[in-house]
Coordinates of C-alpha atoms in Angstrom, one line a residue:
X559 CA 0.0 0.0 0.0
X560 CA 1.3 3.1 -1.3
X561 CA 1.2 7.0 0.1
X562 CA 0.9 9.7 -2.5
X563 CA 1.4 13.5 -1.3
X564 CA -0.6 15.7 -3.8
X565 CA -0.7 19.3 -4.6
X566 CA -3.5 21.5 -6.1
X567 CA -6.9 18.9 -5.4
X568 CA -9.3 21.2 -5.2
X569 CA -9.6 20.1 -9.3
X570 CA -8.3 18.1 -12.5
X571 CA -5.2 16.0 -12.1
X572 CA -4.7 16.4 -8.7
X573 CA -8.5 15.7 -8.1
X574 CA -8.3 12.5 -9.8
X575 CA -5.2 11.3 -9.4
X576 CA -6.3 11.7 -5.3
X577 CA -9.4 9.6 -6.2
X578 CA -7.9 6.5 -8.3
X579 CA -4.8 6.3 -6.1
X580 CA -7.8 5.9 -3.6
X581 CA -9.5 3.5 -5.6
X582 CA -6.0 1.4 -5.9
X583 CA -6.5 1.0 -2.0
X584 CA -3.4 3.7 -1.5
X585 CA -3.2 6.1 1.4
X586 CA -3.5 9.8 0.1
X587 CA -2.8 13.1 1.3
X588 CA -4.3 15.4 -0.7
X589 CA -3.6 19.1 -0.1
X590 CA -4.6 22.5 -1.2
X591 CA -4.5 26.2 -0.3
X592 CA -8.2 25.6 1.5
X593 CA -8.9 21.9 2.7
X594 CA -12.4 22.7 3.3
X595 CA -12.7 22.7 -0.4
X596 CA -11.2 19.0 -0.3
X597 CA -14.4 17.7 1.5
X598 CA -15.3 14.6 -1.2
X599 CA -11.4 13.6 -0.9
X600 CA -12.3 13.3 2.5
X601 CA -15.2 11.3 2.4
X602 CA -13.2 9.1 0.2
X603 CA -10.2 8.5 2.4
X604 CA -7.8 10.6 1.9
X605 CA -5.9 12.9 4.3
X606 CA -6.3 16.8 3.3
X607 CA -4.4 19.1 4.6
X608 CA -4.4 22.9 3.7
X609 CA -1.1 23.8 1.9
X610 CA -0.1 27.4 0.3
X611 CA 2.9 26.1 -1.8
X612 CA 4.6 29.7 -1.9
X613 CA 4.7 29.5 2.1
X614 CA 7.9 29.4 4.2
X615 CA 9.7 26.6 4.2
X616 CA 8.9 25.7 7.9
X617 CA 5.3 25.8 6.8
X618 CA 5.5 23.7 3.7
X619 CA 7.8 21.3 6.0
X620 CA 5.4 21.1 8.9
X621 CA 2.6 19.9 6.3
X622 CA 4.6 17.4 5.2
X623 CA 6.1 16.1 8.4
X624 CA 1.7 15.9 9.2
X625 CA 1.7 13.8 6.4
X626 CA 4.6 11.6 7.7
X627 CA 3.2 11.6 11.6
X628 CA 0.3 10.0 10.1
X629 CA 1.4 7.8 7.7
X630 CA 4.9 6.9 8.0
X631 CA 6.3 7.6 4.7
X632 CA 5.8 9.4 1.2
X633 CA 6.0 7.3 -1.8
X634 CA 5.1 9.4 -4.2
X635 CA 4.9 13.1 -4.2
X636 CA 2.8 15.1 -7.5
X637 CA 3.6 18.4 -7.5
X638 CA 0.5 19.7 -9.3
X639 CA -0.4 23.3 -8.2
X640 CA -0.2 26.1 -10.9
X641 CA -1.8 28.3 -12.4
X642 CA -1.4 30.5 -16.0
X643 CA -0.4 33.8 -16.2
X644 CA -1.6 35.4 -19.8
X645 CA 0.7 38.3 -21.0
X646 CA 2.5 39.2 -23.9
X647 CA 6.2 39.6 -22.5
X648 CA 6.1 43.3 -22.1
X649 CA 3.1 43.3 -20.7
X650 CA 3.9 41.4 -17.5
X651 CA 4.5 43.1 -14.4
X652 CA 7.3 42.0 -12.5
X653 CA 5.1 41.6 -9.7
X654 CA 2.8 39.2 -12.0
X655 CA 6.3 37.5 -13.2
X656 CA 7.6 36.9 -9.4
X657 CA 4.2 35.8 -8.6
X658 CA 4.2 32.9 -11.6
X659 CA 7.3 31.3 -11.2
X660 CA 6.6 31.7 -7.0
X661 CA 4.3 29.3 -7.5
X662 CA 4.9 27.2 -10.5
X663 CA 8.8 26.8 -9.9
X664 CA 9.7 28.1 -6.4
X665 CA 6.6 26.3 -4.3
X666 CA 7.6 22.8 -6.6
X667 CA 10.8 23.5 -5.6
X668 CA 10.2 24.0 -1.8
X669 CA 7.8 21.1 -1.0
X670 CA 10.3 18.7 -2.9
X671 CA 12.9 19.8 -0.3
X672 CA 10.2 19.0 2.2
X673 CA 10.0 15.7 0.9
X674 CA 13.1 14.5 -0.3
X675 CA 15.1 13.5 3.2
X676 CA 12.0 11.5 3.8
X677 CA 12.4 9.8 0.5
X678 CA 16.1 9.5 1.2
X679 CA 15.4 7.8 4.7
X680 CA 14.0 4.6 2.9
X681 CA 16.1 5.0 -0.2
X682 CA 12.8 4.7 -2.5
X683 CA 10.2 7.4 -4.0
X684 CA 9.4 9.3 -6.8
X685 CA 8.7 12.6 -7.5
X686 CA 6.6 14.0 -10.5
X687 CA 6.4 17.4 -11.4
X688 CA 3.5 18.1 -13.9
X689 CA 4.3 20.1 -16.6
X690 CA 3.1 20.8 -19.7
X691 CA 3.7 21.0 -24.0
X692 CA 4.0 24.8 -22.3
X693 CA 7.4 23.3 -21.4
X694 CA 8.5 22.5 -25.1
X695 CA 7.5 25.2 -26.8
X696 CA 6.1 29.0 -26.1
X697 CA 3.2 30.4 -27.7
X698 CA 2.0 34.4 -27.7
X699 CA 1.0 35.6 -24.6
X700 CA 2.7 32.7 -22.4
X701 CA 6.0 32.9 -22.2
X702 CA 6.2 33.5 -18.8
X703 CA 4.2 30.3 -18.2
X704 CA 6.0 28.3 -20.8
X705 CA 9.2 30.2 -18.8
X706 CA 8.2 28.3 -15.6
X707 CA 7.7 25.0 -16.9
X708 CA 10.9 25.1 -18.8
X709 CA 12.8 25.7 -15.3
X710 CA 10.8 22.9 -14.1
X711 CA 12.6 20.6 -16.5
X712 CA 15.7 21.7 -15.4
X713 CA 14.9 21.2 -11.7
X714 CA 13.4 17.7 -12.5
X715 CA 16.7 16.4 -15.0
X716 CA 19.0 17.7 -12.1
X717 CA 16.9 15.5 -9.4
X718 CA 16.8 12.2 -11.6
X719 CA 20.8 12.2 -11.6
X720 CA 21.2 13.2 -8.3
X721 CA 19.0 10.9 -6.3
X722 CA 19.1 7.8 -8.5
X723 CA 21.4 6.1 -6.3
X724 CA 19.3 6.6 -3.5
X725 CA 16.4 5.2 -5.1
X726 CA 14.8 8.2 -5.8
X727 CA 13.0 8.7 -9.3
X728 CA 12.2 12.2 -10.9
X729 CA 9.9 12.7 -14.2
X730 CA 8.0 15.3 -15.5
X731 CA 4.5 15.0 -17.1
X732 CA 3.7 16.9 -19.9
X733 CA -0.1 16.9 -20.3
X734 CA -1.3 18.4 -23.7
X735 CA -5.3 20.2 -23.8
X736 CA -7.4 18.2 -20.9
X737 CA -10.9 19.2 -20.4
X738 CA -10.2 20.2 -16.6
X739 CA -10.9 24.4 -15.4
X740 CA -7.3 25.0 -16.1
X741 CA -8.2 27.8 -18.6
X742 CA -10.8 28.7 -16.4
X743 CA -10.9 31.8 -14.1
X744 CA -9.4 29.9 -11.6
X745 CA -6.1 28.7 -13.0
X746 CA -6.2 31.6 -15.7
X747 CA -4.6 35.5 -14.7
X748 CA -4.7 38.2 -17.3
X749 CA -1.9 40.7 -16.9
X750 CA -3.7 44.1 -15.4
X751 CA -1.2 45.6 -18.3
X752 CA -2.6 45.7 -21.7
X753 CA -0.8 46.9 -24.2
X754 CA -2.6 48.2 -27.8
X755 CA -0.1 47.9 -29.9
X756 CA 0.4 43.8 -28.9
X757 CA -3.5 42.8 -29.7
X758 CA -2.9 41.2 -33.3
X759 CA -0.6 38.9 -31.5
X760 CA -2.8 38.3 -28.4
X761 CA -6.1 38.9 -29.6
X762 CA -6.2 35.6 -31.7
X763 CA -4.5 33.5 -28.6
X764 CA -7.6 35.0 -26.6
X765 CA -10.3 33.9 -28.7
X766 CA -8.7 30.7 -29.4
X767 CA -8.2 30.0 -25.4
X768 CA -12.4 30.8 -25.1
X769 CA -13.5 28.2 -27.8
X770 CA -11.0 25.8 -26.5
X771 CA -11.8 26.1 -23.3
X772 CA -14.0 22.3 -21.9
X773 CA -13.2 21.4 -25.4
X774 CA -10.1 20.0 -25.0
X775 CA -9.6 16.8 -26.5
X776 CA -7.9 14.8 -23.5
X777 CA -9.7 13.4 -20.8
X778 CA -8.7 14.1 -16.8
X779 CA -9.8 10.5 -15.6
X780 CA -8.1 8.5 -18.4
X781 CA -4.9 10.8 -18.3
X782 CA -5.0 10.1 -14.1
X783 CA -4.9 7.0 -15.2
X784 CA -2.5 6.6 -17.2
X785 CA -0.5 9.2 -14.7
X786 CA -0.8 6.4 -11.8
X787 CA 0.4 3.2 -14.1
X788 CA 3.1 5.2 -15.2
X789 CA 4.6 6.4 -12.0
X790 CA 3.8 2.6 -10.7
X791 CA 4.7 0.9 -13.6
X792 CA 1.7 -1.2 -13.0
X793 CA -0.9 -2.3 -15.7
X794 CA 0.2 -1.2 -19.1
X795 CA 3.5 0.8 -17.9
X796 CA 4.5 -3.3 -16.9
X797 CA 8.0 -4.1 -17.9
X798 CA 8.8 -0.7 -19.0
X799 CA 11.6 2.4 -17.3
X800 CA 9.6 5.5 -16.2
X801 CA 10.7 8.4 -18.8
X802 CA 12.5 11.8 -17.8
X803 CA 9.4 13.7 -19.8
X804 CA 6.3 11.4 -20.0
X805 CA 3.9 13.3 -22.6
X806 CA 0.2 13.0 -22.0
X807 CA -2.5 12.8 -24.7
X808 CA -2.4 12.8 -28.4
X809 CA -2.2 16.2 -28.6
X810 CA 0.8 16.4 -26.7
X811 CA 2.6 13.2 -28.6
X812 CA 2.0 15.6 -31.7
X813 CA 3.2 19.2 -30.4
X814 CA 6.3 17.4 -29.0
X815 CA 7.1 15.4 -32.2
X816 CA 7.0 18.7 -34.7
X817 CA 9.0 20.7 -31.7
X818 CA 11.9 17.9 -32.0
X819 CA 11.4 17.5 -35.7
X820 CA 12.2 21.3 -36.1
X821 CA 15.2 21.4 -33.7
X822 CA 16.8 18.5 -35.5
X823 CA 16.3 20.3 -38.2
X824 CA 17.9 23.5 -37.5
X825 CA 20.8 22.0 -35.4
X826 CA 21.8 20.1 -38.7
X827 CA 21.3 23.6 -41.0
X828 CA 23.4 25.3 -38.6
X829 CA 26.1 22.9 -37.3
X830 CA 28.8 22.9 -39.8
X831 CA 29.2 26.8 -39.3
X832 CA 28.5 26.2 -34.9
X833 CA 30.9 23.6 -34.9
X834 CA 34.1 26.1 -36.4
X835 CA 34.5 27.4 -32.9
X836 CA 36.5 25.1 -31.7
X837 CA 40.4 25.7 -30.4
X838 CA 42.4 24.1 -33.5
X839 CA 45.0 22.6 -31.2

């Protein structure tokens, strides 16, 4: 029996990845920045526990110590909270910018510390960051989003080399369009900046994100799902090696294969003219 530590439940992955590690018979605390809105996790089984991931680190340590106090280890820790900050690059604030990558890098970044010598104790665990195609390639309007989740990466390859020989895996999910409230007001901030001169760039992105929006082609419950047999190489993950980047939904096996496709292609255009800076002796 398993114990999963989860960020962001109040919705989507973290929602259902709480309830199917539940269904699996797992122990599960799920967290978010209000438990009270965690009531049905509750019901279920699970453990919730209120948890502001831009906190001190004494706050985001006592939460998970809570979680250790009550079950005795972490075996797997999701860090899921985030959120989408919309804003062509100039019009950010530096406020707004601080405040995305507070969250979406810095709060990852603090409740794996949190985590980790608990992990290292039993020399087994594994951490998964989700990220998203955001993290492959940027698009109008997200860079600063797209900017977090490419740090993210960074953080995660780092982990996988570092704690391997304690036992200790690190991957990062890459989820393409699910039909969760991501793009809803609750996950979705508009810069208070808008600039004129920027709307035939973010115009379109804006109407495209409104028609998208609970029209997104992948599924929450089957992505949990494949989410939990991945990270416990159960059912059809049997036999195989968890990935450093695990993509999720079609959409996502697409938008990564063209970003890869065009880097190939403009590392081979440009290499023989790269490659003359080399010393000659």
């Amino acid at each position: 029996m398993a114990v999963w530590f989860i960020s962001g439940c109040s919705s989507g992955f973290g929602d259902q990845i709480a309830r199917q590690a539940l269904a699996r018979g797992d122990k599960v605390v799920a967290t978010a920045r209000n438990a009270a809105k965690l009531s049905e996790l509750k019901k279920l089984g699970a453990l919730t526990l209120s948890l502001d991931i831009t906190s001190p680190d004494d706050v985001i340590q006592k939460v998970a110590k809570e979680a250790i106090d009550a079950y005795g280890s972490i075996d797997y820790l999701i860090n899921n909270a985030g959120y989408i900050l919309e804003a062509a690059v100039e019009e950010a604030s530096d406020a707004e910018i601080r405040a995305q990558f507070s969250t979406n890098v810095f709060g990852h970044a603090a409740v794996i510390r949190a985590v980790l010598p608990y992990m290292r104790a039993v020399k087994k665990g594994v951490v998964a960051n989700l990220g998203s195609i955001a993290g492959w390639h940027s698009d109008a309007g997200y860079g600063y989003y797209s900017a977090s989740k490419m740090a993210l990466v960074g953080i995660t390859e780092a982990l996988c080399q570092e704690e391997a020989h304690l036992g200790i895996q690190a991957v990062m999910i890459d989820p393409g369009y699910f039909r969760t409230n991501f793009l809803g007001s609750d996950a979705k901030i508009q810069s208070k900046n808008i600039i004129d001169d920027l709307r035939p760039a973010m115009d379109p992105v804006r109407d495209m994100l409104v028609k998208v929006n609970r029209n997104q082609p992948g599924d929450p419950v089957k992505g949990a799902a494949v989410i939990i047999e991945a990270l416990t190489l159960t059912g059809r993950a049997s036999g195989k090696k968890l990935p450093l980047r695990l993509a999720l939904g079609s959409d996502a096996v697409k938008v990564i294969a063209d970003v890869q496709a065009r880097q190939a292609k403009e590392l081979k255009e440009w290499a023989d003219i790269v490659k003359t800076t080399d010393h000659e002796d």
